[in-house]
Amino acid sequence: MKKIIRQSLLASAMTAIGVVTATTSAFAQAAPVSETVNFTGTVENVCTLDNVVDGTLVGDGRSVLDSDLGTSGSIDVNCTGAATLSVSLPQDNSSTTNLLTTGGTRYRSSLSNSQGIVIAEKFDQGVNPPGSWDFNSQGPVNETMSVDVNFGGGENIPVGIYNYNVIVTATPN
């Protein structure tokens, strides 16, 4: 009987030590800690102009020299948001005769959307300053646009070599 009591006491002592050890271990563990990590960023409104294709000017043999008779130029306009699109007046690049300085010749440049609608234009109608309008897009813009240049006005265009350019500008709003 003593042996059974001793074994019982020993088993009780071992159980008590296990409970105390388990309880102590539970208190020794730290509670989890967490923290929020935030992320912020900005996507800016940008415009790119790519794939420029030059146009050609053709004369009617009298008083017109333009890309309507020749070939329109083109440019890919891409803006991620709202933008203002514009085209400059033609600029002479060492033509035989600079039609921009002859009194009777009128000139214009235009930018048309993919549906053929003129959306921006600069022109000289014999007034100072010349007329113009730009296009304010609500964005985004992603299309190939046509660029045209026209000279005319009643006076004969002299025989020669003509070389002009225009500048297309896309300004993010």
Short mmCIF file of C-alpha atoms in Angstrom, two decimals:
data_model
loop_
_atom_site.label_atom_id
_atom_site.label_comp_id
_atom_site.label_asym_id
_atom_site.label_seq_id
_atom_site.Cartn_x
_atom_site.Cartn_y
_atom_site.Cartn_z
CA MET A 1 0.00 0.00 0.00
CA LYS A 2 2.87 2.29 0.79
CA LYS A 3 4.13 1.68 -2.69
CA ILE A 4 0.82 2.69 -4.24
CA ILE A 5 0.65 5.82 -2.10
CA ARG A 6 4.21 6.69 -3.02
CA GLN A 7 3.48 6.22 -6.72
CA SER A 8 0.35 8.30 -6.35
CA LEU A 9 2.26 11.10 -4.63
CA LEU A 10 4.95 10.92 -7.26
CA ALA A 11 2.37 11.08 -10.07
CA SER A 12 0.65 14.04 -8.37
CA ALA A 13 3.97 15.83 -7.98
CA MET A 14 4.82 15.28 -11.63
CA THR A 15 1.42 16.53 -12.69
CA ALA A 16 1.80 19.63 -10.49
CA ILE A 17 5.24 20.35 -11.95
CA GLY A 18 3.81 19.99 -15.49
CA VAL A 19 0.96 22.39 -14.75
CA VAL A 20 3.31 24.95 -13.17
CA THR A 21 5.73 24.60 -16.10
CA ALA A 22 2.93 24.95 -18.66
CA THR A 23 1.50 27.96 -16.84
CA THR A 24 4.90 29.62 -16.63
CA SER A 25 5.53 28.92 -20.32
CA ALA A 26 2.21 30.49 -21.26
CA PHE A 27 3.12 33.67 -19.41
CA ALA A 28 6.60 33.72 -20.97
CA GLN A 29 5.27 34.04 -24.55
CA ALA A 30 4.89 37.65 -25.83
CA ALA A 31 1.68 38.84 -27.42
CA PRO A 32 1.91 39.41 -31.25
CA VAL A 33 2.71 42.98 -32.35
CA SER A 34 1.47 44.43 -35.63
CA GLU A 35 1.88 47.72 -37.48
CA THR A 36 0.24 49.07 -40.66
CA VAL A 37 2.53 49.89 -43.60
CA ASN A 38 0.97 52.45 -45.99
CA PHE A 39 1.80 52.98 -49.66
CA THR A 40 1.20 56.17 -51.64
CA GLY A 41 2.00 57.07 -55.21
CA THR A 42 1.23 59.49 -57.99
CA VAL A 43 0.57 58.83 -61.65
CA GLU A 44 1.37 62.01 -63.51
CA ASN A 45 -0.37 63.23 -66.61
CA VAL A 46 2.15 62.90 -69.44
CA CYS A 47 2.02 63.27 -73.21
CA THR A 48 4.20 61.63 -75.83
CA LEU A 49 4.46 62.30 -79.56
CA ASP A 50 5.74 59.38 -81.64
CA ASN A 51 5.89 57.95 -85.15
CA VAL A 52 6.25 61.22 -87.04
CA VAL A 53 5.59 60.82 -90.77
CA ASP A 54 6.51 63.78 -92.99
CA GLY A 55 4.02 65.09 -95.54
CA THR A 56 4.47 66.37 -99.08
CA LEU A 57 3.40 69.66 -100.64
CA VAL A 58 2.03 69.68 -104.19
CA GLY A 59 1.13 72.73 -106.25
CA ASP A 60 -1.80 73.13 -108.60
CA GLY A 61 0.47 74.92 -111.10
CA ARG A 62 -0.94 78.31 -110.23
CA SER A 63 -1.68 79.70 -106.78
CA VAL A 64 -1.95 76.73 -104.43
CA LEU A 65 0.74 74.65 -102.72
CA ASP A 66 -0.56 72.29 -100.09
CA SER A 67 -0.62 68.88 -98.51
CA ASP A 68 -4.28 68.38 -99.54
CA LEU A 69 -2.98 67.88 -103.09
CA GLY A 70 0.06 66.01 -101.76
CA THR A 71 0.21 63.91 -98.60
CA SER A 72 -0.68 64.86 -95.05
CA GLY A 73 1.91 64.31 -92.38
CA SER A 74 0.96 62.30 -89.31
CA ILE A 75 1.92 61.93 -85.67
CA ASP A 76 0.83 59.61 -82.83
CA VAL A 77 -0.43 61.66 -79.87
CA ASN A 78 -0.68 59.91 -76.50
CA CYS A 79 -1.69 61.70 -73.28
CA THR A 80 -2.66 59.92 -70.07
CA GLY A 81 -5.05 62.69 -69.03
CA ALA A 82 -6.41 66.06 -70.11
CA ALA A 83 -4.22 67.98 -72.55
CA THR A 84 -4.07 70.96 -74.88
CA LEU A 85 -3.05 70.10 -78.45
CA SER A 86 -1.73 72.74 -80.81
CA VAL A 87 0.10 73.20 -84.08
CA SER A 88 2.42 76.05 -85.03
CA LEU A 89 2.36 78.21 -88.12
CA PRO A 90 4.54 76.84 -90.93
CA GLN A 91 8.24 77.66 -90.67
CA ASP A 92 10.47 77.96 -93.72
CA ASN A 93 13.51 75.67 -94.01
CA SER A 94 15.45 77.37 -96.84
CA SER A 95 12.82 77.24 -99.58
CA THR A 96 13.67 78.77 -102.95
CA THR A 97 10.98 81.38 -102.24
CA ASN A 98 9.77 81.88 -98.68
CA LEU A 99 6.01 82.02 -99.13
CA LEU A 100 5.65 83.25 -95.55
CA THR A 101 7.12 86.62 -96.51
CA THR A 102 5.33 87.24 -99.80
CA GLY A 103 2.45 89.65 -99.41
CA GLY A 104 -0.30 87.88 -101.35
CA THR A 105 0.21 84.33 -100.13
CA ARG A 106 -1.95 83.11 -97.27
CA TYR A 107 -0.96 80.08 -95.25
CA ARG A 108 -2.27 77.78 -92.57
CA SER A 109 -1.37 74.63 -90.69
CA SER A 110 -3.80 72.24 -89.07
CA LEU A 111 -4.02 69.18 -86.85
CA SER A 112 -6.90 66.75 -87.48
CA ASN A 113 -8.09 63.83 -85.38
CA SER A 114 -8.55 60.29 -86.70
CA GLN A 115 -12.09 61.18 -87.91
CA GLY A 116 -10.65 63.95 -90.12
CA ILE A 117 -12.00 66.80 -87.97
CA VAL A 118 -9.65 69.80 -87.66
CA ILE A 119 -9.03 70.19 -83.93
CA ALA A 120 -6.21 72.76 -83.92
CA GLU A 121 -5.26 75.34 -86.49
CA LYS A 122 -3.00 78.34 -87.04
CA PHE A 123 -3.50 80.66 -89.99
CA ASP A 124 -2.53 83.99 -91.47
CA GLN A 125 -5.47 85.88 -92.95
CA GLY A 126 -3.58 89.10 -93.53
CA VAL A 127 -4.21 90.25 -89.99
CA ASN A 128 -1.83 90.74 -87.13
CA PRO A 129 -1.74 88.57 -85.07
CA PRO A 130 -2.77 85.59 -87.19
CA GLY A 131 -5.77 83.50 -86.13
CA SER A 132 -5.55 80.26 -84.22
CA TRP A 133 -7.27 77.77 -82.01
CA ASP A 134 -6.07 74.86 -79.92
CA PHE A 135 -7.85 71.73 -78.76
CA ASN A 136 -8.50 71.09 -75.07
CA SER A 137 -8.98 67.36 -74.58
CA GLN A 138 -10.53 66.00 -71.41
CA GLY A 139 -8.20 63.03 -71.94
CA PRO A 140 -6.88 60.52 -72.30
CA VAL A 141 -5.72 60.90 -75.91
CA ASN A 142 -4.39 57.97 -77.92
CA GLU A 143 -4.62 58.39 -81.68
CA THR A 144 -2.79 59.11 -84.90
CA MET A 145 -3.44 62.66 -86.08
CA SER A 146 -2.96 64.27 -89.49
CA VAL A 147 -0.88 67.40 -89.97
CA ASP A 148 -1.47 69.64 -92.99
CA VAL A 149 0.06 72.79 -94.47
CA ASN A 150 -1.61 74.95 -97.13
CA PHE A 151 -0.42 77.97 -99.11
CA GLY A 152 -2.56 80.00 -101.49
CA GLY A 153 -4.19 83.33 -102.04
CA GLY A 154 -4.50 84.45 -105.61
CA GLU A 155 -0.87 85.07 -106.50
CA ASN A 156 1.03 82.57 -108.56
CA ILE A 157 3.38 80.37 -106.56
CA PRO A 158 6.85 80.66 -108.13
CA VAL A 159 8.59 77.60 -109.49
CA GLY A 160 11.03 76.31 -106.89
CA ILE A 161 11.76 73.92 -104.08
CA TYR A 162 9.69 74.35 -100.93
CA ASN A 163 10.59 73.05 -97.50
CA TYR A 164 8.44 73.88 -94.46
CA ASN A 165 7.75 72.39 -91.05
CA VAL A 166 5.23 72.81 -88.26
CA ILE A 167 5.54 71.94 -84.58
CA VAL A 168 2.84 69.84 -82.92
CA THR A 169 2.62 70.39 -79.17
CA ALA A 170 0.76 68.34 -76.55
CA THR A 171 0.67 70.02 -73.13
CA PRO A 172 -0.72 68.06 -70.15
CA ASN A 173 -3.33 70.07 -68.23
#
